[in-house]
CSV table of C-alpha atoms in Angstrom, one decimal:
chain,number,residue,atom,x,y,z
A,1,UNK,CA,9.6,-4.4,5.7
A,2,UNK,CA,11.6,-3.6,8.8
A,3,UNK,CA,12.7,-0.3,7.1
A,4,UNK,CA,9.2,1.3,7.3
A,5,UNK,CA,7.8,-0.3,10.4
A,6,UNK,CA,10.8,-0.6,12.6
A,7,UNK,CA,9.7,-4.1,13.5
A,8,UNK,CA,9.5,-7.2,11.4
A,9,UNK,CA,6.2,-9.0,10.8
A,10,UNK,CA,6.0,-12.7,11.1
A,11,UNK,CA,4.9,-14.9,8.2
A,12,UNK,CA,1.5,-15.4,10.0
A,13,UNK,CA,0.9,-11.6,9.9
A,14,UNK,CA,1.4,-11.1,6.2
A,15,UNK,CA,-1.4,-11.3,3.6
A,16,UNK,CA,-0.6,-11.3,-0.1
A,17,UNK,CA,-3.2,-10.4,-2.8
A,18,UNK,CA,-2.7,-10.3,-6.5
A,19,UNK,CA,-5.3,-8.8,-8.8
A,20,UNK,CA,-5.2,-7.7,-12.5
A,21,UNK,CA,-3.7,-4.2,-12.9
A,22,UNK,CA,-7.1,-2.8,-13.7
A,23,UNK,CA,-9.0,-0.1,-11.8
A,24,UNK,CA,-12.0,-2.4,-11.6
A,25,UNK,CA,-10.2,-4.6,-9.1
A,26,UNK,CA,-9.1,-1.9,-6.7
A,27,UNK,CA,-12.2,-2.4,-4.6
A,28,UNK,CA,-10.8,-5.8,-3.6
A,29,UNK,CA,-7.7,-4.1,-2.2
A,30,UNK,CA,-9.6,-1.3,-0.5
A,31,UNK,CA,-11.8,-3.9,1.2
A,32,UNK,CA,-8.9,-6.0,2.3
A,33,UNK,CA,-7.2,-2.8,3.6
A,34,UNK,CA,-10.3,-1.8,5.6
A,35,UNK,CA,-10.7,-5.3,7.0
A,36,UNK,CA,-7.1,-5.6,8.2
A,37,UNK,CA,-7.1,-2.1,9.7
A,38,UNK,CA,-10.3,-2.9,11.5
A,39,UNK,CA,-8.6,-6.0,12.9
A,40,UNK,CA,-6.0,-3.7,14.4
A,41,UNK,CA,-8.8,-1.6,15.9
A,42,UNK,CA,-8.0,1.5,13.8
A,43,UNK,CA,-10.5,4.3,14.2
A,44,UNK,CA,-13.0,4.7,11.4
A,45,UNK,CA,-11.3,7.8,10.1
A,46,UNK,CA,-7.9,6.1,10.1
A,47,UNK,CA,-9.4,3.2,8.1
A,48,UNK,CA,-10.9,5.5,5.5
A,49,UNK,CA,-7.6,7.5,5.2
A,50,UNK,CA,-5.7,4.2,4.6
A,51,UNK,CA,-8.3,3.0,2.0
A,52,UNK,CA,-7.9,6.3,0.2
A,53,UNK,CA,-4.1,6.1,0.4
A,54,UNK,CA,-4.1,2.5,-1.0
A,55,UNK,CA,-6.4,3.6,-3.8
A,56,UNK,CA,-4.1,6.6,-4.7
A,57,UNK,CA,-1.0,4.4,-4.6
A,58,UNK,CA,-2.6,1.9,-6.9
A,59,UNK,CA,-3.8,4.6,-9.3
A,60,UNK,CA,-0.2,5.9,-9.5
A,61,UNK,CA,1.1,2.4,-10.3
A,62,UNK,CA,-1.7,1.6,-12.8
A,63,UNK,CA,-0.7,4.6,-14.8
A,64,UNK,CA,2.8,3.1,-15.5
A,65,UNK,CA,1.9,-0.6,-15.5
A,66,UNK,CA,2.6,-2.9,-18.4
A,67,UNK,CA,-0.2,-4.3,-20.4
A,68,UNK,CA,-1.9,-7.3,-18.8
A,69,UNK,CA,0.1,-6.8,-15.6
A,70,UNK,CA,-0.8,-8.0,-12.2
A,71,UNK,CA,-0.9,-5.7,-9.2
A,72,UNK,CA,0.7,-7.4,-6.2
A,73,UNK,CA,-0.3,-6.2,-2.7
A,74,UNK,CA,1.4,-7.3,0.5
A,75,UNK,CA,-0.2,-6.4,3.8
A,76,UNK,CA,2.0,-6.8,7.0
A,77,UNK,CA,0.2,-6.5,10.3
A,78,UNK,CA,2.1,-5.7,13.5
A,79,UNK,CA,0.8,-4.9,16.9
A,80,UNK,CA,0.3,-1.3,16.3
A,81,UNK,CA,0.7,-0.8,12.5
A,82,UNK,CA,-0.3,-1.9,9.0
A,83,UNK,CA,2.1,-1.7,6.2
A,84,UNK,CA,0.9,-2.0,2.6
A,85,UNK,CA,3.3,-2.6,-0.3
A,86,UNK,CA,1.9,-2.5,-3.8
A,87,UNK,CA,4.0,-3.6,-6.7
A,88,UNK,CA,3.5,-3.7,-10.5
A,89,UNK,CA,5.7,-4.3,-13.5
A,90,UNK,CA,6.3,-1.1,-15.4
A,91,UNK,CA,6.6,0.0,-19.0
A,92,UNK,CA,10.1,0.9,-20.1
A,93,UNK,CA,11.1,4.4,-19.0
A,94,UNK,CA,8.1,4.9,-16.7
A,95,UNK,CA,8.6,7.0,-13.6
A,96,UNK,CA,6.5,7.4,-10.5
A,97,UNK,CA,5.3,10.9,-9.6
A,98,UNK,CA,7.8,13.0,-7.7
A,99,UNK,CA,7.6,13.6,-4.0
A,100,UNK,CA,6.5,17.2,-4.7
A,101,UNK,CA,3.5,16.0,-6.8
A,102,UNK,CA,-0.1,16.3,-5.5
A,103,UNK,CA,-0.5,12.5,-5.6
A,104,UNK,CA,2.5,12.0,-3.3
A,105,UNK,CA,1.4,14.8,-0.9
A,106,UNK,CA,-1.9,12.9,-0.6
A,107,UNK,CA,-0.1,9.7,0.3
A,108,UNK,CA,2.1,11.3,2.9
A,109,UNK,CA,-0.9,13.2,4.4
A,110,UNK,CA,-2.9,10.1,4.9
A,111,UNK,CA,-0.3,7.7,6.2
A,112,UNK,CA,2.4,7.7,8.9
A,113,UNK,CA,5.1,7.1,6.2
A,114,UNK,CA,5.3,6.4,2.5
A,115,UNK,CA,8.1,5.3,0.2
A,116,UNK,CA,8.5,4.4,-3.4
A,117,UNK,CA,11.1,2.4,-5.3
A,118,UNK,CA,11.5,1.5,-8.9
A,119,UNK,CA,14.0,-1.1,-9.9
A,120,UNK,CA,14.4,-3.9,-12.5
A,121,UNK,CA,11.2,-3.0,-14.4
A,122,UNK,CA,9.0,-3.0,-11.2
A,123,UNK,CA,7.7,-0.1,-9.1
A,124,UNK,CA,6.7,-0.5,-5.5
A,125,UNK,CA,4.9,2.0,-3.2
A,126,UNK,CA,5.0,1.2,0.5
A,127,UNK,CA,2.6,2.8,3.0
A,128,UNK,CA,2.9,2.6,6.8
A,129,UNK,CA,0.0,3.6,9.1
A,130,UNK,CA,0.3,3.4,12.8
A,131,UNK,CA,-2.8,3.2,15.0
A,132,UNK,CA,-3.4,6.4,16.9
A,133,UNK,CA,-2.0,6.5,20.3
A,134,UNK,CA,1.2,4.8,19.3
């Protein structure tokens, strides 16, 4: 967490959501994202950009998820930023799109920072968005 935000979130400022790795459940994550960003008083366009980025990150992960997997989402709230980490177990040999792919360009255009990691049969995409003015 500290790696993207530069400041740790306390346990009180972390929300965990787990949903089936199915596109039909992404609305739950988009709604949670919007609610937490609104709590930080993000501007409406920043909230929408973050919702789109979370949706895109989840779509990237769903494409490589194992059958009957669960999508784990961790939201960390700090004074000026929201970090979203989405993780899913992956099928053997699966790879996330490269940083030069269109999907990755969307993530980096809509957030302050984005990172991806794939280890031990799990892939994680982390998104950091700072509130404007910080």
